[in-house]
PDB file of C-alpha atoms in Angstrom:
ATOM      1  CA  MET W 129     -80.697  98.957  84.362  1.00 50.00           C
ATOM      2  CA  SER W 130     -81.011 100.908  87.616  1.00 55.00           C
ATOM      3  CA  THR W 131     -80.787 104.413  85.879  1.00 79.00           C
ATOM      4  CA  LYS W 132     -83.134 106.066  83.710  1.00 93.00           C
ATOM      5  CA  LYS W 133     -82.335 107.054  80.296  1.00 97.00           C
ATOM      6  CA  ARG W 134     -83.016 110.407  79.000  1.00 97.00           C
ATOM      7  CA  ILE W 135     -85.156 109.452  75.868  1.00 98.00           C
ATOM      8  CA  MET W 136     -86.355 112.323  73.230  1.00 98.00           C
ATOM      9  CA  ILE W 137     -88.635 112.202  70.915  1.00 98.00           C
ATOM     10  CA  VAL W 138     -88.896 114.350  67.739  1.00 98.00           C
ATOM     11  CA  ASN W 139     -91.210 116.202  66.304  1.00 98.00           C
ATOM     12  CA  HIS W 140     -90.219 117.796  62.559  1.00 98.00           C
ATOM     13  CA  ARG W 141     -92.961 116.810  59.878  1.00 98.00           C
ATOM     14  CA  PRO W 142     -96.830 118.881  59.912  1.00 98.00           C
ATOM     15  CA  PRO W 143     -99.621 116.694  61.857  1.00 98.00           C
ATOM     16  CA  HIS W 144    -101.204 115.624  58.391  1.00 97.00           C
ATOM     17  CA  GLY W 145     -99.745 114.230  54.889  1.00 96.00           C
ATOM     18  CA  THR W 146     -98.182 111.322  56.714  1.00 97.00           C
ATOM     19  CA  LEU W 147     -98.793 109.834  59.769  1.00 97.00           C
ATOM     20  CA  HIS W 148     -95.964 110.463  61.318  1.00 98.00           C
ATOM     21  CA  ALA W 149     -97.005 112.620  64.128  1.00 98.00           C
ATOM     22  CA  TRP W 150     -99.753 110.694  65.145  1.00 97.00           C
ATOM     23  CA  GLU W 151     -97.661 107.151  65.424  1.00 97.00           C
ATOM     24  CA  SER W 152     -95.218 109.629  67.036  1.00 98.00           C
ATOM     25  CA  LEU W 153     -97.525 110.710  69.463  1.00 98.00           C
ATOM     26  CA  ASP W 154     -98.664 106.567  70.288  1.00 97.00           C
ATOM     27  CA  LEU W 155     -95.014 106.080  71.045  1.00 98.00           C
ATOM     28  CA  THR W 156     -94.274 109.427  73.463  1.00 98.00           C
ATOM     29  CA  LEU W 157     -96.812 107.741  75.485  1.00 97.00           C
ATOM     30  CA  THR W 158     -96.346 104.815  75.415  1.00 97.00           C
ATOM     31  CA  ALA W 159     -92.617 105.917  76.705  1.00 97.00           C
ATOM     32  CA  ALA W 160     -94.104 108.319  79.034  1.00 96.00           C
ATOM     33  CA  ALA W 161     -95.572 105.441  80.973  1.00 95.00           C
ATOM     34  CA  PHE W 162     -92.495 103.678  81.434  1.00 94.00           C
ATOM     35  CA  GLU W 163     -89.843 106.048  84.908  1.00 91.00           C
ATOM     36  CA  GLN W 164     -87.636 107.310  82.312  1.00 94.00           C
ATOM     37  CA  GLU W 165     -87.135 110.822  81.671  1.00 96.00           C
ATOM     38  CA  VAL W 166     -89.041 112.048  78.368  1.00 97.00           C
ATOM     39  CA  SER W 167     -88.643 115.181  75.989  1.00 98.00           C
ATOM     40  CA  VAL W 168     -90.624 115.683  73.526  1.00 98.00           C
ATOM     41  CA  VAL W 169     -89.224 118.471  70.791  1.00 98.00           C
ATOM     42  CA  PHE W 170     -91.041 120.369  67.675  1.00 98.00           C
ATOM     43  CA  MET W 171     -89.456 121.460  65.340  1.00 98.00           C
ATOM     44  CA  GLY W 172     -89.766 122.712  61.101  1.00 98.00           C
ATOM     45  CA  ASP W 173     -93.152 122.424  60.408  1.00 98.00           C
ATOM     46  CA  GLY W 174     -93.136 119.770  62.806  1.00 98.00           C
ATOM     47  CA  VAL W 175     -94.471 123.368  65.481  1.00 98.00           C
ATOM     48  CA  PHE W 176     -97.513 122.556  63.526  1.00 98.00           C
ATOM     49  CA  GLN W 177     -98.520 119.978  65.018  1.00 98.00           C
ATOM     50  CA  LEU W 178     -98.923 121.947  68.420  1.00 98.00           C
ATOM     51  CA  LEU W 179    -101.495 124.301  66.059  1.00 98.00           C
ATOM     52  CA  ALA W 180    -104.557 125.142  68.433  1.00 97.00           C
ATOM     53  CA  ASP W 181    -108.068 124.580  66.659  1.00 94.00           C
ATOM     54  CA  GLN W 182    -106.956 122.307  64.667  1.00 96.00           C
ATOM     55  CA  ASP W 183    -109.517 120.668  62.310  1.00 96.00           C
ATOM     56  CA  THR W 184    -110.090 117.996  60.116  1.00 97.00           C
ATOM     57  CA  SER W 185    -113.060 117.426  59.002  1.00 96.00           C
ATOM     58  CA  GLN W 186    -112.794 117.901  55.599  1.00 97.00           C
ATOM     59  CA  ILE W 187    -110.159 115.331  55.130  1.00 96.00           C
ATOM     60  CA  ASN W 188    -112.152 112.787  56.538  1.00 95.00           C
ATOM     61  CA  ILE W 189    -108.919 112.153  58.829  1.00 95.00           C
ATOM     62  CA  LYS W 190    -109.343 112.024  62.838  1.00 95.00           C
ATOM     63  CA  ASN W 191    -107.807 114.731  64.637  1.00 97.00           C
ATOM     64  CA  PHE W 192    -105.619 113.876  67.541  1.00 97.00           C
ATOM     65  CA  ALA W 193    -104.352 117.008  68.087  1.00 97.00           C
ATOM     66  CA  PRO W 194    -107.096 117.723  71.909  1.00 97.00           C
ATOM     67  CA  ALA W 195    -103.892 114.106  72.465  1.00 97.00           C
ATOM     68  CA  TYR W 196    -101.419 116.236  73.445  1.00 98.00           C
ATOM     69  CA  ARG W 197    -103.088 118.504  75.919  1.00 97.00           C
ATOM     70  CA  THR W 198    -102.947 114.405  77.768  1.00 97.00           C
ATOM     71  CA  PHE W 199     -99.586 114.640  78.168  1.00 96.00           C
ATOM     72  CA  ARG W 200     -99.460 116.889  81.611  1.00 94.00           C
ATOM     73  CA  ASP W 201    -101.432 114.124  82.931  1.00 95.00           C
ATOM     74  CA  TYR W 202     -98.862 111.621  81.704  1.00 95.00           C
ATOM     75  CA  ASP W 203     -95.914 113.872  83.159  1.00 93.00           C
ATOM     76  CA  ILE W 204     -94.249 114.610  80.233  1.00 95.00           C
ATOM     77  CA  ARG W 205     -93.067 118.175  81.612  1.00 92.00           C
ATOM     78  CA  HIS W 206     -89.905 118.613  78.616  1.00 97.00           C
ATOM     79  CA  VAL W 207     -91.695 120.247  76.082  1.00 98.00           C
ATOM     80  CA  TYR W 208     -89.619 121.986  73.128  1.00 98.00           C
ATOM     81  CA  VAL W 209     -90.869 124.218  70.761  1.00 98.00           C
ATOM     82  CA  GLU W 210     -88.325 125.176  68.439  1.00 98.00           C
ATOM     83  CA  LYS W 211     -88.608 129.037  68.785  1.00 98.00           C
ATOM     84  CA  GLU W 212     -86.772 129.891  65.212  1.00 98.00           C
ATOM     85  CA  ALA W 213     -89.584 127.544  62.999  1.00 98.00           C
ATOM     86  CA  LEU W 214     -92.415 129.145  64.897  1.00 98.00           C
ATOM     87  CA  ALA W 215     -90.967 132.771  64.230  1.00 98.00           C
ATOM     88  CA  ARG W 216     -90.751 131.838  60.410  1.00 98.00           C
ATOM     89  CA  ARG W 217     -94.306 130.891  60.236  1.00 98.00           C
ATOM     90  CA  GLY W 218     -95.236 133.818  61.600  1.00 98.00           C
ATOM     91  CA  LEU W 219     -96.554 131.597  65.024  1.00 98.00           C
ATOM     92  CA  SER W 220     -96.243 132.147  68.261  1.00 98.00           C
ATOM     93  CA  SER W 221     -96.571 130.362  71.915  1.00 97.00           C
ATOM     94  CA  ASP W 222     -99.773 131.853  72.061  1.00 98.00           C
ATOM     95  CA  ASP W 223    -100.823 130.406  68.503  1.00 98.00           C
ATOM     96  CA  LEU W 224    -100.086 126.373  70.208  1.00 98.00           C
ATOM     97  CA  LEU W 225    -102.909 123.720  72.415  1.00 97.00           C
ATOM     98  CA  ILE W 226    -100.591 123.548  75.444  1.00 97.00           C
ATOM     99  CA  ASP W 227     -97.851 125.141  77.302  1.00 97.00           C
ATOM    100  CA  VAL W 228     -94.011 124.482  76.042  1.00 98.00           C
ATOM    101  CA  ASN W 229     -90.790 125.405  76.357  1.00 98.00           C
ATOM    102  CA  LEU W 230     -89.335 127.945  73.435  1.00 98.00           C
ATOM    103  CA  VAL W 231     -85.931 126.761  72.847  1.00 98.00           C
ATOM    104  CA  ASP W 232     -83.392 127.568  69.994  1.00 98.00           C
ATOM    105  CA  THR W 233     -81.964 125.978  67.686  1.00 97.00           C
ATOM    106  CA  GLY W 234     -78.743 125.713  68.941  1.00 98.00           C
ATOM    107  CA  ALA W 235     -79.919 125.222  72.405  1.00 98.00           C
ATOM    108  CA  LEU W 236     -81.426 122.089  71.226  1.00 98.00           C
ATOM    109  CA  CYS W 237     -78.322 120.890  69.724  1.00 97.00           C
ATOM    110  CA  ARG W 238     -76.933 121.451  72.903  1.00 98.00           C
ATOM    111  CA  LEU W 239     -80.451 118.996  74.752  1.00 98.00           C
ATOM    112  CA  MET W 240     -79.358 116.812  71.461  1.00 98.00           C
ATOM    113  CA  THR W 241     -76.202 115.745  72.973  1.00 98.00           C
ATOM    114  CA  GLU W 242     -77.001 114.773  76.228  1.00 97.00           C
ATOM    115  CA  GLN W 243     -79.993 111.982  75.288  1.00 98.00           C
ATOM    116  CA  ASP W 244     -79.460 108.343  75.540  1.00 98.00           C
ATOM    117  CA  ILE W 245     -82.154 107.632  72.927  1.00 98.00           C
ATOM    118  CA  ILE W 246     -83.372 110.233  70.233  1.00 98.00           C
ATOM    119  CA  LEU W 247     -86.596 109.160  68.037  1.00 98.00           C
ATOM    120  CA  HIS W 248     -87.355 111.149  65.113  1.00 97.00           C
ATOM    121  CA  PHE W 249     -90.333 111.714  63.317  1.00 97.00           C
TER     122      PHE W 249
ATOM    123  CA  MET I 246     -71.827  96.378  73.353  1.00 97.00           C
ATOM    124  CA  LYS I 247     -75.816  95.691  73.444  1.00 98.00           C
ATOM    125  CA  PHE I 248     -77.138  97.107  70.180  1.00 98.00           C
ATOM    126  CA  ALA I 249     -81.283  96.975  69.519  1.00 98.00           C
ATOM    127  CA  LEU I 250     -82.398  97.941  66.367  1.00 98.00           C
ATOM    128  CA  LEU I 251     -85.549 100.035  65.529  1.00 98.00           C
ATOM    129  CA  ILE I 252     -87.112 100.068  61.838  1.00 98.00           C
ATOM    130  CA  ASN I 253     -89.614 101.938  60.440  1.00 98.00           C
ATOM    131  CA  THR I 254     -89.082 102.052  56.939  1.00 98.00           C
ATOM    132  CA  GLY I 255     -90.343  99.576  54.392  1.00 98.00           C
ATOM    133  CA  PRO I 256     -88.361  97.254  52.080  1.00 98.00           C
ATOM    134  CA  TYR I 257     -87.382  98.514  48.830  1.00 98.00           C
ATOM    135  CA  GLN I 258     -88.834 102.051  48.508  1.00 97.00           C
ATOM    136  CA  HIS I 259     -85.990 102.711  51.313  1.00 97.00           C
ATOM    137  CA  GLN I 260     -82.919 101.735  52.203  1.00 97.00           C
ATOM    138  CA  ALA I 261     -83.142 101.319  55.918  1.00 98.00           C
ATOM    139  CA  ALA I 262     -83.952  98.065  55.963  1.00 98.00           C
ATOM    140  CA  ASP I 263     -80.529  97.485  54.037  1.00 98.00           C
ATOM    141  CA  THR I 264     -78.529  99.288  56.039  1.00 98.00           C
ATOM    142  CA  ALA I 265     -80.115  98.204  59.401  1.00 98.00           C
ATOM    143  CA  TYR I 266     -79.305  94.514  58.225  1.00 98.00           C
ATOM    144  CA  GLN I 267     -75.775  94.679  57.230  1.00 98.00           C
ATOM    145  CA  PHE I 268     -75.867  96.649  60.785  1.00 98.00           C
ATOM    146  CA  ALA I 269     -75.935  94.161  62.090  1.00 98.00           C
ATOM    147  CA  ARG I 270     -74.691  91.087  60.129  1.00 98.00           C
ATOM    148  CA  ALA I 271     -71.616  93.289  61.047  1.00 98.00           C
ATOM    149  CA  ALA I 272     -71.818  94.068  64.040  1.00 98.00           C
ATOM    150  CA  LEU I 273     -72.582  90.065  65.476  1.00 98.00           C
ATOM    151  CA  ALA I 274     -69.300  88.795  63.003  1.00 98.00           C
ATOM    152  CA  GLU I 275     -67.923  91.403  65.314  1.00 98.00           C
ATOM    153  CA  GLY I 276     -69.559  89.915  68.551  1.00 98.00           C
ATOM    154  CA  HIS I 277     -71.530  92.586  69.363  1.00 98.00           C
ATOM    155  CA  THR I 278     -75.408  91.510  70.570  1.00 98.00           C
ATOM    156  CA  ILE I 279     -78.626  91.967  69.246  1.00 98.00           C
ATOM    157  CA  ARG I 280     -81.682  90.845  71.509  1.00 97.00           C
ATOM    158  CA  ARG I 281     -85.058  92.592  70.048  1.00 98.00           C
ATOM    159  CA  ILE I 282     -84.914  94.049  65.995  1.00 98.00           C
ATOM    160  CA  PHE I 283     -88.311  96.541  65.893  1.00 98.00           C
ATOM    161  CA  PHE I 284     -90.557  97.085  63.210  1.00 98.00           C
ATOM    162  CA  TYR I 285     -92.742 100.224  63.243  1.00 98.00           C
ATOM    163  CA  GLN I 286     -95.329 102.345  61.329  1.00 98.00           C
ATOM    164  CA  ASP I 287     -93.767 101.216  57.346  1.00 98.00           C
ATOM    165  CA  GLY I 288     -91.462  99.094  59.212  1.00 98.00           C
ATOM    166  CA  VAL I 289     -93.720  96.498  59.256  1.00 98.00           C
ATOM    167  CA  TYR I 290     -94.138  95.870  55.812  1.00 98.00           C
ATOM    168  CA  ASN I 291     -90.866  94.358  55.825  1.00 98.00           C
ATOM    169  CA  ALA I 292     -92.886  90.980  57.644  1.00 98.00           C
ATOM    170  CA  SER I 293     -94.860  90.455  54.989  1.00 98.00           C
ATOM    171  CA  ARG I 294     -94.065  86.709  54.143  1.00 98.00           C
ATOM    172  CA  LEU I 295     -96.534  87.944  50.369  1.00 98.00           C
ATOM    173  CA  SER I 296     -93.168  89.608  49.592  1.00 98.00           C
ATOM    174  CA  VAL I 297     -92.026  87.789  45.699  1.00 98.00           C
ATOM    175  CA  PRO I 298     -89.228  90.564  45.145  1.00 98.00           C
ATOM    176  CA  PRO I 299     -87.785  89.158  41.573  1.00 98.00           C
ATOM    177  CA  GLN I 300     -85.916  86.109  41.407  1.00 97.00           C
ATOM    178  CA  ASP I 301     -82.577  89.147  40.809  1.00 98.00           C
ATOM    179  CA  ASP I 302     -83.286  90.311  43.822  1.00 98.00           C
ATOM    180  CA  ARG I 303     -82.706  89.836  47.083  1.00 98.00           C
ATOM    181  CA  HIS I 304     -85.182  88.699  49.740  1.00 98.00           C
ATOM    182  CA  ILE I 305     -85.462  91.392  52.127  1.00 98.00           C
ATOM    183  CA  VAL I 306     -87.959  89.794  54.197  1.00 98.00           C
ATOM    184  CA  ARG I 307     -86.593  86.354  54.576  1.00 98.00           C
ATOM    185  CA  ARG I 308     -82.782  87.929  55.062  1.00 98.00           C
ATOM    186  CA  TRP I 309     -84.348  88.612  58.881  1.00 98.00           C
ATOM    187  CA  SER I 310     -85.944  85.458  59.125  1.00 98.00           C
ATOM    188  CA  ALA I 311     -82.750  83.724  58.948  1.00 98.00           C
ATOM    189  CA  LEU I 312     -80.636  86.101  60.791  1.00 98.00           C
ATOM    190  CA  ALA I 313     -83.272  86.127  63.572  1.00 98.00           C
ATOM    191  CA  ALA I 314     -83.153  81.873  63.516  1.00 98.00           C
ATOM    192  CA  GLU I 315     -79.596  82.163  63.300  1.00 98.00           C
ATOM    193  CA  HIS I 316     -78.786  84.194  65.724  1.00 98.00           C
ATOM    194  CA  ARG I 317     -82.667  84.042  68.277  1.00 97.00           C
ATOM    195  CA  ILE I 318     -83.384  87.393  67.744  1.00 98.00           C
ATOM    196  CA  GLU I 319     -86.305  88.626  68.428  1.00 98.00           C
ATOM    197  CA  LEU I 320     -88.518  90.150  65.434  1.00 98.00           C
ATOM    198  CA  LEU I 321     -91.089  92.251  66.618  1.00 98.00           C
ATOM    199  CA  LEU I 322     -93.688  94.575  65.347  1.00 98.00           C
ATOM    200  CA  CYS I 323     -96.097  97.149  66.652  1.00 98.00           C
ATOM    201  CA  SER I 324     -99.348  95.891  66.440  1.00 98.00           C
ATOM    202  CA  ALA I 325    -101.046  98.438  65.465  1.00 97.00           C
ATOM    203  CA  SER I 326     -99.203  99.741  62.548  1.00 98.00           C
ATOM    204  CA  ALA I 327     -98.939  95.769  61.429  1.00 98.00           C
ATOM    205  CA  LEU I 328    -102.821  95.701  61.293  1.00 98.00           C
ATOM    206  CA  ARG I 329    -104.006  98.980  59.480  1.00 97.00           C
ATOM    207  CA  ARG I 330    -100.996  98.011  57.435  1.00 98.00           C
ATOM    208  CA  GLY I 331    -102.577  94.282  56.174  1.00 98.00           C
ATOM    209  CA  ILE I 332    -100.265  92.241  58.369  1.00 98.00           C
ATOM    210  CA  LEU I 333    -101.873  90.387  60.536  1.00 98.00           C
ATOM    211  CA  ASP I 334    -100.422  87.236  62.496  1.00 98.00           C
ATOM    212  CA  LYS I 335    -103.020  83.950  63.358  1.00 98.00           C
ATOM    213  CA  GLU I 336    -104.624  85.509  65.668  1.00 97.00           C
ATOM    214  CA  GLY I 337    -105.276  88.816  64.180  1.00 97.00           C
ATOM    215  CA  ALA I 338    -107.262  87.076  60.925  1.00 98.00           C
ATOM    216  CA  ARG I 339    -109.103  85.200  62.855  1.00 98.00           C
ATOM    217  CA  VAL I 340    -110.315  87.672  65.386  1.00 97.00           C
ATOM    218  CA  ASN I 341    -110.734  90.540  62.434  1.00 97.00           C
ATOM    219  CA  ALA I 342    -112.017  87.101  60.348  1.00 98.00           C
ATOM    220  CA  ILE I 343    -110.180  87.937  57.678  1.00 97.00           C
ATOM    221  CA  ASP I 344    -109.148  84.980  55.598  1.00 97.00           C
ATOM    222  CA  THR I 345    -105.191  84.942  55.801  1.00 97.00           C
ATOM    223  CA  ASP I 346    -102.609  85.785  58.376  1.00 98.00           C
ATOM    224  CA  ASN I 347     -99.029  87.121  56.038  1.00 98.00           C
ATOM    225  CA  LEU I 348     -96.616  87.293  58.827  1.00 98.00           C
ATOM    226  CA  ALA I 349     -93.584  85.414  58.122  1.00 98.00           C
ATOM    227  CA  PRO I 350     -91.668  83.695  60.206  1.00 98.00           C
ATOM    228  CA  GLY I 351     -90.224  84.700  63.210  1.00 98.00           C
ATOM    229  CA  PHE I 352     -91.745  87.707  63.331  1.00 98.00           C
ATOM    230  CA  ARG I 353     -94.240  88.664  66.509  1.00 98.00           C
ATOM    231  CA  LEU I 354     -96.458  91.277  66.887  1.00 98.00           C
ATOM    232  CA  ALA I 355     -96.062  93.199  70.184  1.00 98.00           C
ATOM    233  CA  GLY I 356     -96.319  96.380  71.745  1.00 98.00           C
ATOM    234  CA  LEU I 357     -94.693  99.456  72.183  1.00 98.00           C
ATOM    235  CA  ALA I 358     -94.239  99.408  75.204  1.00 98.00           C
ATOM    236  CA  GLN I 359     -91.641  96.758  73.414  1.00 98.00           C
ATOM    237  CA  LEU I 360     -89.325  98.978  71.324  1.00 98.00           C
ATOM    238  CA  ILE I 361     -89.486 101.911  74.915  1.00 98.00           C
ATOM    239  CA  ASP I 362     -88.132  98.191  76.811  1.00 97.00           C
ATOM    240  CA  ALA I 363     -85.311  97.140  74.042  1.00 97.00           C
ATOM    241  CA  GLY I 364     -84.227 100.593  74.040  1.00 97.00           C
ATOM    242  CA  ILE I 365     -83.948 100.176  77.954  1.00 97.00           C
ATOM    243  CA  GLU I 366     -82.383  96.913  78.481  1.00 97.00           C
ATOM    244  CA  ALA I 367     -79.753  97.771  75.619  1.00 98.00           C
ATOM    245  CA  ASP I 368     -76.855 100.083  75.198  1.00 98.00           C
ATOM    246  CA  ARG I 369     -77.803 101.444  71.981  1.00 97.00           C
ATOM    247  CA  LEU I 370     -81.086 101.883  70.575  1.00 98.00           C
ATOM    248  CA  LEU I 371     -80.527 102.334  66.687  1.00 98.00           C
ATOM    249  CA  SER I 372     -83.541 103.588  64.279  1.00 98.00           C
ATOM    250  CA  PHE I 373     -83.183 103.271  61.027  1.00 98.00           C
ATOM    251  CA  ALA I 374     -85.712 105.728  59.075  1.00 95.00           C
ATOM    252  CA  ASP I 375     -86.164 107.888  56.281  1.00 87.00           C
TER     253      ASP I 375
END
């Protein structure tokens, strides 16, 4: 297959409580190593995954949040955060540990229709 | 059409493994191709040969093995997901000095790259998750 595929990874769960966020991150970094168009979405409670200053020392679970900073090294440029989800949780892009594209839910829906592969966690 | 399947949930607790299996059977019967089925997250539990369901219930693990043998489908597990959940191939058991492996016939440990690869190669990658 010569043409690039558009692969979108959608995160809608909080960072802890389940392993979804961590395993999604593993998959995202793997996908980025292929020469495809990878984008990542954080919507709903998924926006909590990107909170700066996370401290997991009290729950004895590895703090994998700093790994989101490697998105830039992996050339993952399309990082979308659902604007309404942030606002509803009293957050703004200043609370996040990386630069993101804030998009409203309608724009997210349109982006999804343009993908070849969507994987959600 | 060439399909690749991704299964992210364990057997029995979630219906996704059943739905995926029924989809695979139906698609193959219609002449479509499935070369690879990838098991990620709790989906790796679909590969435990130690699963013993009640006799009047379906045997999800053996069903996968039979499907793979019949249609020469690769059943691949994410090795990191599998190892942390106690799904081991012979090599994993040996390296970690554990007394048994428990991978059912037809399944093989692989890397996530092989999932992405399957998605690129197939016309459609279908994800079965919760």
